[in-house]
Tab-separated table of C-alpha atoms in Angstrom:
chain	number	residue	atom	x	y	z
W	1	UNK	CA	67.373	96.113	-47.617
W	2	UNK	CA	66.056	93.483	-50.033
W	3	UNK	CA	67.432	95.521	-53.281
W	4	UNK	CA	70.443	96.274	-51.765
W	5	UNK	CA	71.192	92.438	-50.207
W	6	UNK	CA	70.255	91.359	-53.874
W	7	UNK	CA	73.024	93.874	-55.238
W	8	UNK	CA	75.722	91.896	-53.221
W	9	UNK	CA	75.437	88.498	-54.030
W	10	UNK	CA	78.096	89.450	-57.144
W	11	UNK	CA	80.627	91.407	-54.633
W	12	UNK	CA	79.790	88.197	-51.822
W	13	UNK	CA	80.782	85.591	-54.717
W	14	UNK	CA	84.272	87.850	-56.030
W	15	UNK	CA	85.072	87.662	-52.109
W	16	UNK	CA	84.720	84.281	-51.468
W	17	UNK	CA	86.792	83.651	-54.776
W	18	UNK	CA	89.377	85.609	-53.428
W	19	UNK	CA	89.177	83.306	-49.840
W	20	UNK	CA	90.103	80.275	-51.944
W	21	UNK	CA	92.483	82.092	-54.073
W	22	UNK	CA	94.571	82.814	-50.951
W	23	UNK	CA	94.587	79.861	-50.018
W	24	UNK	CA	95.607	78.027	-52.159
W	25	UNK	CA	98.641	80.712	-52.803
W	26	UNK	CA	99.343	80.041	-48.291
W	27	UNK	CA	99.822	76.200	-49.596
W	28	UNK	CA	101.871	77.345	-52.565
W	29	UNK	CA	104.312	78.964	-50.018
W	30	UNK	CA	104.513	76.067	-48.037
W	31	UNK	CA	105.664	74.007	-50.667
W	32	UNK	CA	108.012	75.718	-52.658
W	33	UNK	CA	108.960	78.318	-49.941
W	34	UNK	CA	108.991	76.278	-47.116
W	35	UNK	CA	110.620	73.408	-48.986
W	36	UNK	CA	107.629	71.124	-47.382
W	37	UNK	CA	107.469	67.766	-49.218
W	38	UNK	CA	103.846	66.620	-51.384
W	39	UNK	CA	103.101	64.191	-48.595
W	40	UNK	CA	103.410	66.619	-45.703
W	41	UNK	CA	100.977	69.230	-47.542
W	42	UNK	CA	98.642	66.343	-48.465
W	43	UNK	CA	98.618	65.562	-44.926
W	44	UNK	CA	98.799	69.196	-43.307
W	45	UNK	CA	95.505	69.890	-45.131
W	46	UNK	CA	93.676	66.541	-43.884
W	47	UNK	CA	94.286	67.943	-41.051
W	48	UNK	CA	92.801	71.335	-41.729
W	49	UNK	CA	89.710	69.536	-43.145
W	50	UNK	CA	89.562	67.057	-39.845
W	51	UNK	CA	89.833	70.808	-37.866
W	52	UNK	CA	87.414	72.329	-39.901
W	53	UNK	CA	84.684	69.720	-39.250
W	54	UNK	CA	85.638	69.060	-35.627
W	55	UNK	CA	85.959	72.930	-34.401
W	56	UNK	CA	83.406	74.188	-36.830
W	57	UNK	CA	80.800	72.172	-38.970
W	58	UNK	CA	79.665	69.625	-36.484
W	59	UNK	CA	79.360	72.349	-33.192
W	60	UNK	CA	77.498	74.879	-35.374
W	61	UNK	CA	75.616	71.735	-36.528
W	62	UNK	CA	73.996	70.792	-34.106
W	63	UNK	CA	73.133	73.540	-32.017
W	64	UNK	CA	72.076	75.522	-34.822
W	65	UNK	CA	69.471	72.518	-36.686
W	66	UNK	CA	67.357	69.431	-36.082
W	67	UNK	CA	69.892	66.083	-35.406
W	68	UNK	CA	67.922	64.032	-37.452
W	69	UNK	CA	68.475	65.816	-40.516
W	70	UNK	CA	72.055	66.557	-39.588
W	71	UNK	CA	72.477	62.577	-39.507
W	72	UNK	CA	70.263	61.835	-42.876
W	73	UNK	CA	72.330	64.602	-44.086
W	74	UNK	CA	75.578	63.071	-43.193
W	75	UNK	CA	74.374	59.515	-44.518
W	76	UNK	CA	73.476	60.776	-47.612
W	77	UNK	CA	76.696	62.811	-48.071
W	78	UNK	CA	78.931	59.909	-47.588
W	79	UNK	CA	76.978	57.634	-49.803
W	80	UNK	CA	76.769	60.290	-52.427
W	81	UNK	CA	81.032	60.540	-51.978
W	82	UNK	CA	81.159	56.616	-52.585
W	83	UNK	CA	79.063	56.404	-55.305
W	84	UNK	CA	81.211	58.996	-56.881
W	85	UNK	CA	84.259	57.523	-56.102
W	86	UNK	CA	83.351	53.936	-57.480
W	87	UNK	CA	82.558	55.912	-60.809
W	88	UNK	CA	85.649	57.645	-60.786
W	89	UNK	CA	87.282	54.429	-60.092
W	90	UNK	CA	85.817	52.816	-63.517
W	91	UNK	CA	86.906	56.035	-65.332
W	92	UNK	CA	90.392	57.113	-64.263
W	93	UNK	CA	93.508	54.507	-63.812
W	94	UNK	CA	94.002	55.296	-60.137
W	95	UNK	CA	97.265	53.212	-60.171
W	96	UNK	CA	99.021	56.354	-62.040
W	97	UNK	CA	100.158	58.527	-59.163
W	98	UNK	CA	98.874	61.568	-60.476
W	99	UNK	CA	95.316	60.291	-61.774
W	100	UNK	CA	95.054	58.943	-58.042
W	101	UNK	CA	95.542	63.128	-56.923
W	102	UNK	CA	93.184	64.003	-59.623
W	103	UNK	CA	90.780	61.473	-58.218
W	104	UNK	CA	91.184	62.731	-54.783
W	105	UNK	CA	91.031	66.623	-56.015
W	106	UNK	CA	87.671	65.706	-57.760
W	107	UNK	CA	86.084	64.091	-54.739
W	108	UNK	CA	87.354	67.779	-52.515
W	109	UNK	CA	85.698	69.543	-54.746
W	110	UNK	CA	82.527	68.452	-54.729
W	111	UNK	CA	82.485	68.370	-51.071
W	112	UNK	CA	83.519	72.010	-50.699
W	113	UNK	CA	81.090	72.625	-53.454
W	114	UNK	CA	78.110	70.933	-51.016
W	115	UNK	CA	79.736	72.553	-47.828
W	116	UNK	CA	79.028	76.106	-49.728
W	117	UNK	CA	75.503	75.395	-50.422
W	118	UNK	CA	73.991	75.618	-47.167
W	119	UNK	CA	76.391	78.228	-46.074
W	120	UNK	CA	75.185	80.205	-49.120
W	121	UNK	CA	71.264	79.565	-48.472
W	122	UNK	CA	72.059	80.467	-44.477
W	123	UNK	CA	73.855	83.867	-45.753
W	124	UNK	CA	70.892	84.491	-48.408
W	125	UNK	CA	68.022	84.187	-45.502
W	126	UNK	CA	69.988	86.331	-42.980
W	127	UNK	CA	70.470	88.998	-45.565
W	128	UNK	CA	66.764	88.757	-46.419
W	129	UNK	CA	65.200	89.600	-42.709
W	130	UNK	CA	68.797	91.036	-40.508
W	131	UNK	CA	70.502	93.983	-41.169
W	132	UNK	CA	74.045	92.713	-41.777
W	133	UNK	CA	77.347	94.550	-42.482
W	134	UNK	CA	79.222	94.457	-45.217
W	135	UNK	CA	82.539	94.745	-44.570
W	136	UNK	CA	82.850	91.983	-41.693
W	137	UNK	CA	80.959	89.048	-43.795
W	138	UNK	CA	82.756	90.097	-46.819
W	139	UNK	CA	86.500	89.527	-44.379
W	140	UNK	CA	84.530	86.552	-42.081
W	141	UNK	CA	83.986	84.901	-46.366
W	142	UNK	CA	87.822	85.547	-47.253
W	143	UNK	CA	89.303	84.372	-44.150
W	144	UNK	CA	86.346	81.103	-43.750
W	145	UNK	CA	87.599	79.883	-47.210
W	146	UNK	CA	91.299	80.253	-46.772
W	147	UNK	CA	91.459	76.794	-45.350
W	148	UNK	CA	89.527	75.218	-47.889
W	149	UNK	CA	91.714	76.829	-50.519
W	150	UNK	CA	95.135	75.395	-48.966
W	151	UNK	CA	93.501	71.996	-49.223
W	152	UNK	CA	92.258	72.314	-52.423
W	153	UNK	CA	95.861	73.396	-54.083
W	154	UNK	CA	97.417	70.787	-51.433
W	155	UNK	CA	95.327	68.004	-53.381
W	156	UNK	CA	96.763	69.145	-56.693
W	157	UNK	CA	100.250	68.815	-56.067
W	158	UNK	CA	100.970	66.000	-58.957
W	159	UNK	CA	97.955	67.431	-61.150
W	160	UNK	CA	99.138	68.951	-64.761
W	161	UNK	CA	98.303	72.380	-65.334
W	162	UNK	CA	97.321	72.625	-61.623
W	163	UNK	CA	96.922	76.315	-61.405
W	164	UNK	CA	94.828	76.787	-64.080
W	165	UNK	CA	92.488	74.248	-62.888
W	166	UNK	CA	92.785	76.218	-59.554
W	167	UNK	CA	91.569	79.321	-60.879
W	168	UNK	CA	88.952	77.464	-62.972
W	169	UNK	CA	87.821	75.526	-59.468
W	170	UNK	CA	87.713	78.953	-57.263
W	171	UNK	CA	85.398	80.196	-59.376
W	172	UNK	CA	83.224	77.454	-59.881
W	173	UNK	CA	83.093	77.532	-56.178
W	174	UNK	CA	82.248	80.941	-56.065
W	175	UNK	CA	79.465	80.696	-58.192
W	176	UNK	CA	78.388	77.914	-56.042
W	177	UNK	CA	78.200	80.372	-53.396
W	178	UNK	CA	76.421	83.069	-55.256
W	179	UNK	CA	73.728	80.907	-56.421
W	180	UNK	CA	73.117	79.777	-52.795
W	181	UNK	CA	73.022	82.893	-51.531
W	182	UNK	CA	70.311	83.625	-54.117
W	183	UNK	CA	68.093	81.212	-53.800
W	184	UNK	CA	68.635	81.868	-49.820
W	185	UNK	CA	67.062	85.099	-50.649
W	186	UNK	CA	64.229	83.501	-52.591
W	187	UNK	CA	63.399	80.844	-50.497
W	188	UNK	CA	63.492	82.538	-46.872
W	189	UNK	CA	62.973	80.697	-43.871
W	190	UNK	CA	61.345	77.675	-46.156
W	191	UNK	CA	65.140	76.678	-46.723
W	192	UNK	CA	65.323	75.885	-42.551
W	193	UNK	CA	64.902	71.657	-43.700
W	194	UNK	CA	66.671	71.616	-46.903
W	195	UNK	CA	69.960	73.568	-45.222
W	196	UNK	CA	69.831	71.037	-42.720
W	197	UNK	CA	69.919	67.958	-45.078
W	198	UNK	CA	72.702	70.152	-46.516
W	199	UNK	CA	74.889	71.143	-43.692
W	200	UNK	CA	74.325	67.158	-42.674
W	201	UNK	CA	75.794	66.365	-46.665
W	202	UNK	CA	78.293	68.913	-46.136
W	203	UNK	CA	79.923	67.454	-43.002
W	204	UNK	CA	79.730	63.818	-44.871
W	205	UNK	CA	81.325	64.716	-47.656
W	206	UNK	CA	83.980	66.478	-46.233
W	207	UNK	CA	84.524	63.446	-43.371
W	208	UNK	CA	84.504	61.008	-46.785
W	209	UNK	CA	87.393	63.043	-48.266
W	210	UNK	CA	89.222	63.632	-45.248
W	211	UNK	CA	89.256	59.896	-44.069
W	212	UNK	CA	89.276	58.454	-47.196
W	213	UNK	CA	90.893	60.275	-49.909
W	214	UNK	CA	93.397	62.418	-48.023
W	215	UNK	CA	94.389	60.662	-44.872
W	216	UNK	CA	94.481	57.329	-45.349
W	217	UNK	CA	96.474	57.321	-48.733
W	218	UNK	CA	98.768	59.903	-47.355
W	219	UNK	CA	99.024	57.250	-44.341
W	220	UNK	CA	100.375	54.327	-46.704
W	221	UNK	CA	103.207	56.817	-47.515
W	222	UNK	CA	104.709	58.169	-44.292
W	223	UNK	CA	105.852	57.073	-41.244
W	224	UNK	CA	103.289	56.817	-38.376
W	225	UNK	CA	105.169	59.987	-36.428
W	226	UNK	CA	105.310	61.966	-39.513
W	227	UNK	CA	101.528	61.082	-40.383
W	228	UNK	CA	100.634	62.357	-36.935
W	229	UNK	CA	103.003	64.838	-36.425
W	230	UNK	CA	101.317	66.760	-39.432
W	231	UNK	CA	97.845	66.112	-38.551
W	232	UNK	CA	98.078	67.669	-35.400
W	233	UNK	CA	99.979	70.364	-36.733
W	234	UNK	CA	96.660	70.852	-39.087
W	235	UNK	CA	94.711	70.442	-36.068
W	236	UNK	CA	96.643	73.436	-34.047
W	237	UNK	CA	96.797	75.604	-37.268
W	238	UNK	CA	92.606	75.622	-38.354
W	239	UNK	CA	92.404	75.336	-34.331
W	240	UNK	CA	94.380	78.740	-33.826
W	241	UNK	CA	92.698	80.134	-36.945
W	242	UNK	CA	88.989	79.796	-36.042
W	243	UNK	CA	90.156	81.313	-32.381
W	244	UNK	CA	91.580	84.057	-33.900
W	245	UNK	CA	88.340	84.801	-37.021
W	246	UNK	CA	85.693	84.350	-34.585
């Protein structure tokens, strides 16, 4: 089992690639399909990110680890996202509209970057001492990071070149994943406190970007039924989603 768990970290890591990839090509859709304006997909995927943390990261949370950590965690993740922003701040002119996307498409990534690090040290301990089957995590990884992928494209909309830096992001991801998963395997049931701290970060980070970064500058920019109208319709869509993959 060990060899063969070992032997799918690379196939794991294409998979979740192609999660993000499809996500962000869903978002693509919505915008040039649909005929949805920036704003609305800015705000549609806060709200998939609020959903995603309310339906998913905080239940599994804390019935799954110690609430301590899961709060250190969290503290640490949102300090970690402030820090960052105040350096981004002194480094890119946020009062050009498209820097102030880049800014916010930095801070995203980084978060989903932390989110997949104790997902990928979870998966790498479960493949170590279960039996497991293939084919559902490999569709449970695709369909877990399709969300994450609309946001991600969603928080390029006025970025140059934003596809390539896609690609380039899904990837880095991925690899993110990967090495999780490996050092999941390595490390075994030692990684129980660390993925804690983690899943704590993860749900800190992601509530920084959310609030911060996507929400409340969308907010400044719409109408208060609009704002909300969106959101919810977020809400209902990662609400209907997780229903449906679980």
């Amino acid at each position: 089992m060990g060899e063969r768990a070992i032997l799918m970290v690379p196939i794991i890591t294409i998979f979740m690639f192609l999660g993000i990839t499809l996500g962000g090509i869903f978002s693509f859709l919505f915008r040039f399909i649909l005929g949805m304006k920036i704003e609305r997909i800015f705000v549609f995927c806060g709200g998939l990110l609020l959903g995603l943390i309310l339906f998913e990261l905080l239940p599994e949370s804390f019935t799954q680890n110690s609430w301590m950590g899961i709060v250190l965690g969290v503290l640490a993740g949102i300090l970690s996202m402030s820090i960052t922003e105040n350096l981004l701040h002194r480094n890119l002119n946020v009062a050009n509209g498209s820097l102030e996307y880049m800014h916010s498409f930095i801070l995203l990534l980084v978060a989903i970057g932390i989110h997949n690090l104790p997902t990928g040290l979870a998966l790498g301990t479960t493949m170590k001492t279960e039996a497991f089957s293939l084919s559902s995590l490999l569709a449970a990884l695709i369909l877990h990071h399709i969300p994450e992928g609309m946001a991600l494209m969603g928080s390029m909309a006025f970025v140059e070149s934003s596809s390539v830096l896609f690609v380039i992001s899904a990837v880095f991801l991925a690899i993110v994943l990967g090495a999780s998963i490996f050092a999941g395997f390595l490390i075994g049931d030692h990684s129980y406190k660390l993925n804690t701290l983690l899943f704590g970060g993860a749900i800190g980070t992601l509530s920084f970007v959310t609030f911060h970064e996507i929400l409340w500058k969308a907010k400044r920019k719409m109408k208060f039924h609009e704002f909300g109208l969106y959101v919810l319709l977020g809400l209902l869509f990662i609400y209907m989603f997780l229903l449906r993959i679980h």
